[in-house]
Tab-separated table of C-alpha atoms and ligand atoms in Angstrom:
chain	number	residue	atom	x	y	z
Z	1	MET	CA	-5.767	-5.499	-25.526
Z	2	THR	CA	-5.037	-4.249	-29.170
Z	3	ALA	CA	-4.327	-6.917	-32.036
Z	4	MET	CA	-0.787	-5.227	-32.482
Z	5	HIS	CA	-0.305	-6.134	-28.681
Z	6	ALA	CA	-1.923	-9.740	-28.947
Z	7	MET	CA	0.424	-11.059	-31.404
Z	8	PRO	CA	3.832	-10.543	-29.495
Z	9	SER	CA	2.147	-11.832	-26.323
Z	10	ARG	CA	0.894	-14.926	-28.161
Z	11	ASN	CA	4.437	-15.464	-29.501
Z	12	ILE	CA	6.217	-14.988	-26.265
Z	13	ALA	CA	3.745	-17.458	-24.535
Z	14	ALA	CA	4.400	-20.097	-27.284
Z	15	VAL	CA	7.974	-19.675	-27.023
Z	16	LEU	CA	7.844	-20.079	-23.266
Z	17	LEU	CA	5.530	-23.095	-23.410
Z	18	ALA	CA	7.902	-24.756	-26.111
Z	19	ALA	CA	10.862	-23.941	-23.638
Z	20	PHE	CA	9.205	-26.142	-20.819
Z	21	GLY	CA	8.491	-28.914	-23.513
Z	22	PHE	CA	12.062	-29.216	-24.363
Z	23	ALA	CA	13.206	-29.043	-20.903
Z	24	GLY	CA	10.411	-31.602	-19.702
Z	25	ALA	CA	7.524	-30.851	-17.547
Z	26	PRO	CA	8.482	-28.621	-14.465
Z	27	THR	CA	7.626	-31.594	-12.327
Z	28	HIS	CA	8.676	-35.219	-13.128
Z	29	ARG	CA	5.567	-37.307	-12.829
Z	30	ARG	CA	3.325	-39.386	-14.697
Z	31	PRO	CA	-0.043	-38.185	-16.125
Z	32	GLY	CA	-2.246	-38.615	-13.377
Z	33	ASP	CA	0.085	-38.634	-10.494
Z	34	PRO	CA	-0.756	-35.982	-8.083
Z	35	ALA	CA	1.767	-33.072	-7.730
Z	36	ALA	CA	2.821	-31.674	-4.360
Z	37	VAL	CA	3.721	-28.125	-3.686
Z	38	SER	CA	4.653	-26.871	-0.291
Z	39	ALA	CA	3.569	-23.400	1.053
Z	40	LYS	CA	4.847	-21.068	3.963
Z	41	LEU	CA	2.806	-18.537	5.257
Z	42	SER	CA	4.240	-15.631	7.472
Z	43	GLU	CA	4.219	-12.074	7.978
Z	44	TRP	CA	3.791	-10.688	5.203
Z	45	LYS	CA	4.384	-12.960	2.427
Z	46	VAL	CA	3.520	-16.500	0.717
Z	47	THR	CA	6.304	-18.606	-0.643
Z	48	LEU	CA	5.635	-21.758	-2.711
Z	49	SER	CA	8.414	-24.656	-3.323
Z	50	GLU	CA	7.115	-24.365	-7.024
Z	51	HIS	CA	5.838	-21.731	-9.161
Z	52	THR	CA	4.948	-23.781	-11.986
Z	53	VAL	CA	3.074	-27.196	-12.004
Z	54	ALA	CA	1.788	-29.558	-14.493
Z	55	ALA	CA	-2.160	-29.522	-14.852
Z	56	GLY	CA	-4.079	-32.012	-12.672
Z	57	THR	CA	-4.286	-32.784	-8.953
Z	58	VAL	CA	-2.275	-30.681	-7.005
Z	59	THR	CA	-1.766	-31.212	-3.206
Z	60	PHE	CA	-0.547	-28.053	-1.296
Z	61	THR	CA	0.981	-28.513	2.313
Z	62	VAL	CA	0.525	-25.192	3.965
Z	63	ALA	CA	2.462	-24.272	7.240
Z	64	ASN	CA	1.997	-21.064	8.854
Z	65	VAL	CA	5.429	-20.093	10.137
Z	66	GLY	CA	4.445	-16.710	11.083
Z	67	SER	CA	3.262	-15.455	14.330
Z	68	ILE	CA	-0.674	-14.851	13.625
Z	69	PRO	CA	-3.191	-16.749	12.211
Z	70	HIS	CA	-3.361	-16.985	8.466
Z	71	ALA	CA	-5.114	-19.242	5.594
Z	72	PHE	CA	-4.369	-20.072	2.000
Z	73	GLU	CA	-6.410	-19.530	-0.806
Z	74	VAL	CA	-5.978	-20.485	-4.645
Z	75	GLU	CA	-8.066	-18.485	-7.102
Z	76	GLY	CA	-8.211	-18.543	-10.870
Z	77	ALA	CA	-9.559	-20.194	-13.969
Z	78	GLY	CA	-13.041	-20.473	-12.161
Z	79	ILE	CA	-11.940	-21.856	-9.100
Z	80	GLU	CA	-11.507	-20.247	-5.603
Z	81	GLN	CA	-10.815	-22.559	-2.969
Z	82	GLU	CA	-8.904	-21.869	0.625
Z	83	THR	CA	-7.885	-23.837	3.749
Z	84	PRO	CA	-9.437	-23.296	7.062
Z	85	VAL	CA	-7.551	-20.566	9.323
Z	86	ILE	CA	-4.153	-21.970	10.246
Z	87	GLN	CA	-2.709	-21.060	13.640
Z	88	PRO	CA	0.895	-20.321	13.883
Z	89	GLY	CA	3.147	-23.476	13.994
Z	90	SER	CA	0.227	-25.675	12.484
Z	91	SER	CA	0.024	-27.009	8.973
Z	92	ALA	CA	-3.132	-27.720	6.562
Z	93	THR	CA	-3.571	-29.489	3.070
Z	94	LEU	CA	-5.333	-28.442	0.230
Z	95	THR	CA	-6.063	-30.573	-2.777
Z	96	LEU	CA	-7.248	-29.329	-6.042
Z	97	THR	CA	-7.537	-30.379	-9.490
Z	98	LEU	CA	-5.901	-27.334	-11.560
Z	99	LYS	CA	-6.539	-26.752	-15.421
Z	100	PRO	CA	-3.937	-24.683	-17.260
Z	101	GLY	CA	-3.676	-20.979	-16.341
Z	102	THR	CA	-2.403	-18.534	-13.927
Z	103	TYR	CA	-3.627	-18.712	-10.461
Z	104	ASP	CA	-3.475	-15.886	-7.652
Z	105	VAL	CA	-2.537	-17.645	-4.423
Z	106	TYR	CA	-2.886	-15.668	-1.272
Z	107	CYS	CA	-3.863	-15.238	2.411
Z	108	PRO	CA	-7.620	-14.463	2.621
Z	109	VAL	CA	-7.433	-13.444	6.256
Z	110	GLY	CA	-8.354	-10.011	7.268
Z	111	GLU	CA	-10.688	-8.872	4.401
Z	112	ALA	CA	-7.730	-8.839	2.160
Z	113	SER	CA	-5.501	-6.658	4.542
Z	114	HIS	CA	-2.901	-9.624	4.503
Z	115	LYS	CA	-3.097	-9.676	0.891
Z	116	LYS	CA	-2.270	-6.155	0.549
Z	117	LEU	CA	0.696	-6.248	2.876
Z	118	GLY	CA	2.286	-8.526	0.686
Z	119	MET	CA	0.775	-12.278	1.205
Z	120	GLU	CA	0.150	-12.858	-2.336
Z	121	THR	CA	2.093	-14.836	-5.159
Z	122	HIS	CA	1.133	-16.720	-8.399
Z	123	LEU	CA	1.151	-20.429	-9.613
Z	124	LYS	CA	1.259	-21.095	-12.931
Z	125	VAL	CA	-0.313	-24.305	-14.196
Z	126	VAL	CA	0.836	-25.718	-17.674
Z	127	GLY	CA	-0.678	-28.474	-19.526
Z	128	ALA	CA	0.383	-32.035	-18.536
Z	129	LYS	CA	3.085	-33.529	-20.173
Z	130	GLY	CA	1.829	-35.825	-23.099
Z	131	ALA	CA	-1.775	-34.311	-22.814
Z	132	GLY	CA	-1.323	-32.605	-26.376
Z	133	PRO	CA	-1.286	-29.064	-27.097
Z	134	VAL	CA	-2.667	-26.441	-24.448
Z	135	ARG	CA	-5.276	-24.177	-25.701
Z	136	TYR	CA	-5.137	-20.962	-23.896
Z	137	GLY	CA	-7.883	-18.484	-24.111
Z	138	ASP	CA	-7.454	-14.667	-24.204
Z	139	SER	CA	-7.768	-13.867	-20.668
Z	140	GLU	CA	-5.277	-16.756	-19.543
Z	141	LEU	CA	-2.710	-15.599	-22.355
Z	142	SER	CA	-2.944	-11.994	-20.919
Z	143	GLY	CA	-2.313	-13.442	-17.405
Z	144	SER	CA	0.520	-15.789	-18.329
Z	145	ASN	CA	2.118	-12.643	-20.349
Z	146	MET	CA	1.990	-10.556	-17.064
Z	147	SER	CA	3.790	-13.010	-14.881
Z	148	GLN	CA	6.431	-14.037	-17.365
Z	149	MET	CA	7.176	-10.272	-18.073
Z	150	GLY	CA	8.009	-9.774	-14.582
Z	151	GLU	CA	5.781	-7.597	-11.929
Z	152	SER	CA	6.784	-4.172	-13.467
Z	153	PRO	CA	4.336	-3.748	-15.796
Z	154	ALA	CA	1.459	-4.933	-13.615
Z	155	MET	CA	2.920	-2.529	-10.898
Z	156	GLU	CA	2.749	0.457	-13.290
Z	157	ALA	CA	-0.815	-0.282	-14.266
Z	158	LYS	CA	-1.954	-0.367	-10.455
Z	159	ALA	CA	-0.014	3.031	-9.678
Z	160	GLN	CA	-2.843	5.038	-7.930
Z	161	ALA	CA	-2.797	8.448	-6.228
Z	162	VAL	CA	-5.075	9.926	-3.537
Z	163	ARG	CA	-5.635	13.603	-2.395
Z	164	VAL	CA	-6.852	14.131	1.244
Z	165	ILE	CA	-7.935	17.379	2.663
Z	166	GLY	CA	-8.458	17.671	6.588
Z	167	GLY	CA	-11.644	19.367	7.394
Z	168	GLY	CA	-14.238	19.525	10.541
Z	169	PRO	CA	-13.201	19.914	14.128
Z	170	VAL	CA	-9.375	19.742	14.669
Z	171	ILE	CA	-8.579	17.796	17.872
Z	172	GLN	CA	-5.431	17.414	19.902
Z	173	ILE	CA	-5.059	14.102	21.650
Z	174	LEU	CA	-2.969	13.998	24.626
Z	175	PRO	CA	-1.606	10.948	26.735
Z	176	GLY	CA	-4.097	8.974	28.703
Z	177	SER	CA	-5.347	5.277	29.003
Z	178	PHE	CA	-6.760	3.120	26.087
Z	179	PRO	CA	-10.620	2.699	26.564
Z	180	PHE	CA	-10.785	-0.947	25.280
Z	181	PRO	CA	-7.865	-2.776	27.154
Z	182	ASP	CA	-9.696	-6.014	27.521
Z	183	SER	CA	-10.353	-6.181	23.668
Z	184	ALA	CA	-6.694	-5.310	23.011
Z	185	ALA	CA	-4.875	-7.913	25.606
Z	186	PRO	CA	-5.449	-10.834	23.488
Z	187	ILE	CA	-4.036	-9.344	20.408
Z	188	HIS	CA	-0.814	-8.295	22.427
Z	189	LYS	CA	0.772	-11.528	22.856
Z	190	GLU	CA	1.168	-11.624	19.047
Z	191	PHE	CA	3.609	-8.780	19.308
Z	192	GLY	CA	6.793	-10.791	20.990
Z	193	ASP	CA	9.351	-8.236	21.908
Z	194	GLU	CA	6.677	-5.282	21.527
Z	195	ARG	CA	4.401	-6.370	23.931
Z	196	GLU	CA	5.860	-4.661	26.825
Z	197	GLY	CA	5.527	-1.403	25.028
Z	198	LEU	CA	2.055	-1.929	23.939
Z	199	GLU	CA	1.086	-2.691	27.694
Z	200	SER	CA	2.725	0.461	28.979
Z	201	GLN	CA	0.664	2.297	26.127
Z	202	VAL	CA	-2.410	0.810	27.514
Z	203	LYS	CA	-2.010	2.745	30.838
Z	204	ASN	CA	-0.723	5.954	29.162
Z	205	GLY	CA	-0.271	6.333	25.667
Z	206	PRO	CA	-1.490	8.334	22.890
Z	207	TYR	CA	-4.690	6.278	22.129
Z	208	SER	CA	-6.816	8.018	24.665
Z	209	ASN	CA	-9.882	9.913	25.354
Z	210	ASN	CA	-7.928	13.021	26.518
Z	211	VAL	CA	-8.574	15.400	23.964
Z	212	ILE	CA	-8.703	19.072	23.218
Z	213	ALA	CA	-10.063	21.183	20.563
Z	214	THR	CA	-7.491	23.146	18.660
Z	215	SER	CA	-7.137	24.320	15.119
Z	216	GLY	CA	-5.043	23.539	12.097
Z	217	THR	CA	-4.752	22.659	8.302
Z	218	PHE	CA	-3.635	19.580	6.609
Z	219	SER	CA	-3.665	18.363	3.131
Z	220	PHE	CA	-1.522	15.722	1.140
Z	221	THR	CA	-1.128	13.820	-1.842
Z	222	ALA	CA	0.002	10.161	-1.754
Z	223	TRP	CA	1.237	7.896	-4.506
Z	224	ASP	CA	0.957	4.246	-4.583
Z	225	LYS	CA	3.214	2.783	-7.004
Z	226	GLY	CA	4.783	-0.260	-5.470
Z	227	ALA	CA	7.442	-0.965	-2.825
Z	228	VAL	CA	10.086	1.601	-3.033
Z	229	ARG	CA	8.723	4.176	-5.538
Z	230	ASP	CA	5.912	5.343	-3.357
Z	231	SER	CA	5.874	9.028	-2.450
Z	232	VAL	CA	3.924	11.702	-0.658
Z	233	ASP	CA	3.693	15.581	-0.747
Z	234	GLY	CA	1.740	17.526	1.864
Z	235	VAL	CA	1.882	20.042	4.832
Z	236	ALA	CA	0.148	20.356	8.329
Z	237	ALA	CA	0.092	23.495	10.209
Z	238	PHE	CA	-1.601	23.347	13.758
Z	239	ALA	CA	-1.607	24.762	17.335
Z	240	THR	CA	-0.940	22.738	20.369
Z	241	GLN	CA	-2.511	23.116	23.812
Z	242	ASP	CA	0.156	25.423	24.968
Z	243	GLY	CA	-0.436	27.723	22.177
Z	244	ALA	CA	2.522	26.821	19.954
Z	245	ARG	CA	2.480	26.791	16.213
Z	246	TRP	CA	3.801	23.635	14.549
Z	247	LYS	CA	4.259	22.975	11.054
Z	248	VAL	CA	5.376	19.342	9.427
Z	249	VAL	CA	6.247	19.283	5.897
Z	250	LEU	CA	6.206	15.852	4.367
Z	251	ASP	CA	9.374	14.773	2.565
Z	252	ARG	CA	9.367	11.082	1.703
Z	253	VAL	CA	7.700	7.839	2.584
Z	254	GLN	CA	9.210	5.658	5.264
Z	255	THR	CA	9.494	2.062	4.108
Z	256	LYS	CA	11.399	0.517	6.930
Z	257	ASP	CA	9.803	-1.188	10.211
Z	258	VAL	CA	8.631	0.963	12.827
Z	259	PRO	CA	7.653	-0.133	16.392
Z	260	HIS	CA	4.245	-1.765	16.468
Z	261	HIS	CA	3.813	-1.759	12.805
Z	262	PRO	CA	5.857	-4.643	11.655
Z	263	ARG	CA	7.024	-4.704	7.898
Z	264	PHE	CA	4.817	-1.610	7.248
Z	265	GLY	CA	6.040	-0.424	3.899
Z	266	GLY	CA	5.217	2.450	1.601
Z	267	VAL	CA	1.528	4.132	1.001
Z	268	ILE	CA	-1.237	1.530	1.453
Z	269	LEU	CA	-4.628	2.286	-0.236
Z	270	GLY	CA	-7.442	0.711	1.296
Z	271	LEU	CA	-6.691	-1.481	4.223
Z	272	TYR	CA	-8.597	-3.119	7.108
Z	273	TYR	CA	-6.608	-3.393	10.225
Z	274	HIS	CA	-5.316	-2.438	13.871
Z	275	GLY	CA	-7.811	-3.599	16.739
Z	276	ASN	CA	-8.631	-7.406	16.630
Z	277	THR	CA	-7.059	-8.024	12.851
Z	278	GLY	CA	-3.373	-8.582	14.262
Z	279	VAL	CA	-2.350	-6.276	11.933
Z	280	HIS	CA	-0.359	-3.386	13.676
Z	281	THR	CA	-1.029	-1.974	16.846
Z	282	PRO	CA	-4.082	-3.156	18.560
Z	283	LEU	CA	-4.301	0.164	20.405
Z	284	VAL	CA	-6.273	1.677	17.652
Z	285	PRO	CA	-9.544	0.334	17.328
Z	286	THR	CA	-10.390	-2.029	14.235
Z	287	ILE	CA	-10.660	0.530	11.194
Z	288	ASN	CA	-10.799	0.525	7.444
Z	289	SER	CA	-8.434	3.299	6.058
Z	290	ALA	CA	-8.745	4.775	2.553
Z	291	VAL	CA	-4.888	5.450	2.964
Z	292	ALA	CA	-1.962	5.081	5.175
Z	293	LEU	CA	1.592	5.693	5.115
Z	294	TRP	CA	4.682	6.552	7.238
Z	295	ALA	CA	6.535	9.433	6.247
Z	296	VAL	CA	9.870	11.431	7.141
Z	297	GLY	CA	9.100	15.129	7.496
Z	298	HIS	CA	10.588	18.275	8.702
Z	299	LEU	CA	9.046	19.576	11.821
Z	300	TYR	CA	9.166	23.428	12.727
Z	301	LYS	CA	7.691	25.016	16.220
Z	302	ASN	CA	7.153	28.543	16.018
Z	303	ASP	CA	8.865	28.629	12.785
Z	304	ALA	CA	12.188	27.320	14.323
Z	305	LEU	CA	13.408	23.857	12.706
Z	306	VAL	CA	12.853	21.186	15.479
Z	307	THR	CA	14.081	18.206	13.141
Z	308	ASP	CA	14.340	17.210	9.703
Z	309	ASN	CA	13.882	13.500	10.675
Z	310	ALA	CA	10.263	13.462	12.307
Z	311	MET	CA	8.408	10.200	11.982
Z	312	VAL	CA	4.984	10.757	10.729
Z	313	HIS	CA	2.245	8.419	10.568
Z	314	VAL	CA	-0.841	9.690	8.572
Z	315	MET	CA	-3.950	7.642	8.346
Z	316	LEU	CA	-7.688	8.424	6.800
Z	317	LEU	CA	-9.626	6.126	8.638
Z	318	SER	CA	-13.303	4.947	9.342
Z	319	ARG	CA	-14.411	7.086	12.188
Z	320	THR	CA	-13.286	5.933	15.704
Z	321	ARG	CA	-14.336	9.081	17.739
Z	322	ARG	CA	-18.020	10.279	18.505
Z	323	ASP	CA	-19.168	13.885	18.146
Z	324	GLY	CA	-19.014	16.127	21.171
Z	325	ASP	CA	-16.241	14.806	23.364
Z	326	PHE	CA	-14.355	13.038	20.833
Z	327	ALA	CA	-14.136	9.887	22.713
Z	328	LEU	CA	-13.052	6.749	20.934
Z	329	ALA	CA	-16.502	5.077	20.568
Z	330	CYS	CA	-16.039	1.512	19.359
Z	331	TRP	CA	-13.619	-1.294	19.264
Z	332	ASP	CA	-14.779	-2.327	15.799
Z	333	CYS	CA	-14.929	0.808	13.656
Z	334	SER	CA	-14.605	-0.702	10.438
Z	335	LYS	CA	-17.844	-0.014	8.972
Z	336	ASN	CA	-18.151	3.649	9.880
Z	337	THR	CA	-17.602	6.435	7.382
Z	338	ILE	CA	-14.033	7.036	6.227
Z	339	ASP	CA	-13.604	10.610	7.152
Z	340	GLU	CA	-11.009	11.073	10.314
Z	341	LEU	CA	-7.784	12.006	9.425
Z	342	GLN	CA	-5.015	10.941	12.001
Z	343	LEU	CA	-1.487	12.615	12.041
Z	344	GLN	CA	1.031	11.372	14.338
Z	345	ILE	CA	4.597	12.719	14.810
Z	346	LEU	CA	7.263	11.256	16.660
Z	347	PRO	CA	10.900	12.226	17.138
Z	348	GLY	CA	13.452	10.261	14.685
Z	349	PRO	CA	15.701	7.499	15.821
Z	350	GLY	CA	17.821	8.672	18.804
Z	351	GLU	CA	16.207	12.269	18.697
Z	352	PRO	CA	14.802	13.857	21.953
Z	353	LYS	CA	11.043	13.527	22.715
Z	354	PHE	CA	9.341	17.057	21.594
Z	355	ASP	CA	8.203	19.577	24.068
Z	356	ALA	CA	4.418	18.416	24.094
Z	357	PRO	CA	2.603	16.419	26.313
Z	358	GLY	CA	3.940	12.615	26.249
Z	359	GLY	CA	6.529	13.955	24.037
Z	360	PHE	CA	4.685	13.241	20.617
Z	361	LEU	CA	2.115	15.337	18.723
Z	362	PHE	CA	-1.169	13.581	17.709
Z	363	LEU	CA	-3.802	15.440	15.919
Z	364	ASN	CA	-7.305	14.521	14.223
Z	365	TRP	CA	-9.023	16.216	11.482
Z	366	GLU	CA	-12.590	14.769	12.100
Z	367	LYS	CA	-14.457	15.577	8.845
Z	368	SER	CA	-12.001	14.898	6.276
Z	369	GLY	CA	-12.300	14.115	2.472
Z	370	PHE	CA	-10.568	12.389	-0.173
Z	371	ALA	CA	-10.315	11.752	-4.054
Z	372	LYS	CA	-8.530	9.214	-5.963
Z	373	LEU	CA	-6.398	10.946	-8.463
Z	374	ALA	CA	-6.125	9.749	-12.085
Z	375	HIS	CA	-2.307	9.284	-12.742
P	401	CU	CU1	-2.394	-13.898	6.608
């Protein structure tokens, strides 16, 4: 931060602190009384009853009102404390002594995957009433400035892009049984209404060892710019088992819910999910992805338009299939090299199934590469 920027920030912070002083402390309590904050955890958000509290003892009562296990962590001003994992329908409390500053409050479950899906908020702790002037260090000042100025500047700063190029053997995945049904079974109950669909896909679905070698090209660029401004640009062209030539042109990022991927939105860079995480379908092994997205695309077969509303799922993930027969080789594949590029194409809502085995198109580029781009 330059001195030119520092002065206005400091003034804004001072004005805001003064405003709190005139209006009374955000929580009405005597010095030494503990503050109480209630928190609710669900897929995929963390909500707090208060976003600003006075410094001192703060007791968080945390309820998991979602359908999968979560936890609650408070991090900032030199502390990092969390509850144990809280089962759906249960609660936990966490009592902390907090100094003035801005704290990151999030769900630590799933190696940051829950946090990346949206389970993150902030808590501002201000000097207790009557405790005298609060001295902010530079880092705390910039933190409070960002949260007070709204999320946009922070989102801009985090905008990232990734370029992915498919390479290596190209395989078409045909319908078949999922090779780890016993591992996936306990996860299905977390999917409520979607459970039945998942169970039928275990017997005969797109996550199978039934693959054939084919050929094709696929490259794309995806931009992660925050909830509704993500974008994607790319083309895949490939042949299927019957010799047909297909092409899909990615048009825009899909941000609505899609089956077995509740509350999925936009481009997500770096996510640990699927399999045993309870995040998205458990009929993909547990993986780490460099980039994942759902998009709407234009699909052509033998140069004729099939649909302008194809639902396209793209994921560059840690390797799930072995060399040779390309069978799924691991239930937990999250530590493998990230070089497997998946392309799944489904008909748009209300559209007929494709003229392909199982009515879907599912291709992998087995040795793919990616690069983060400067924006
Ligand atoms: Cu969580």
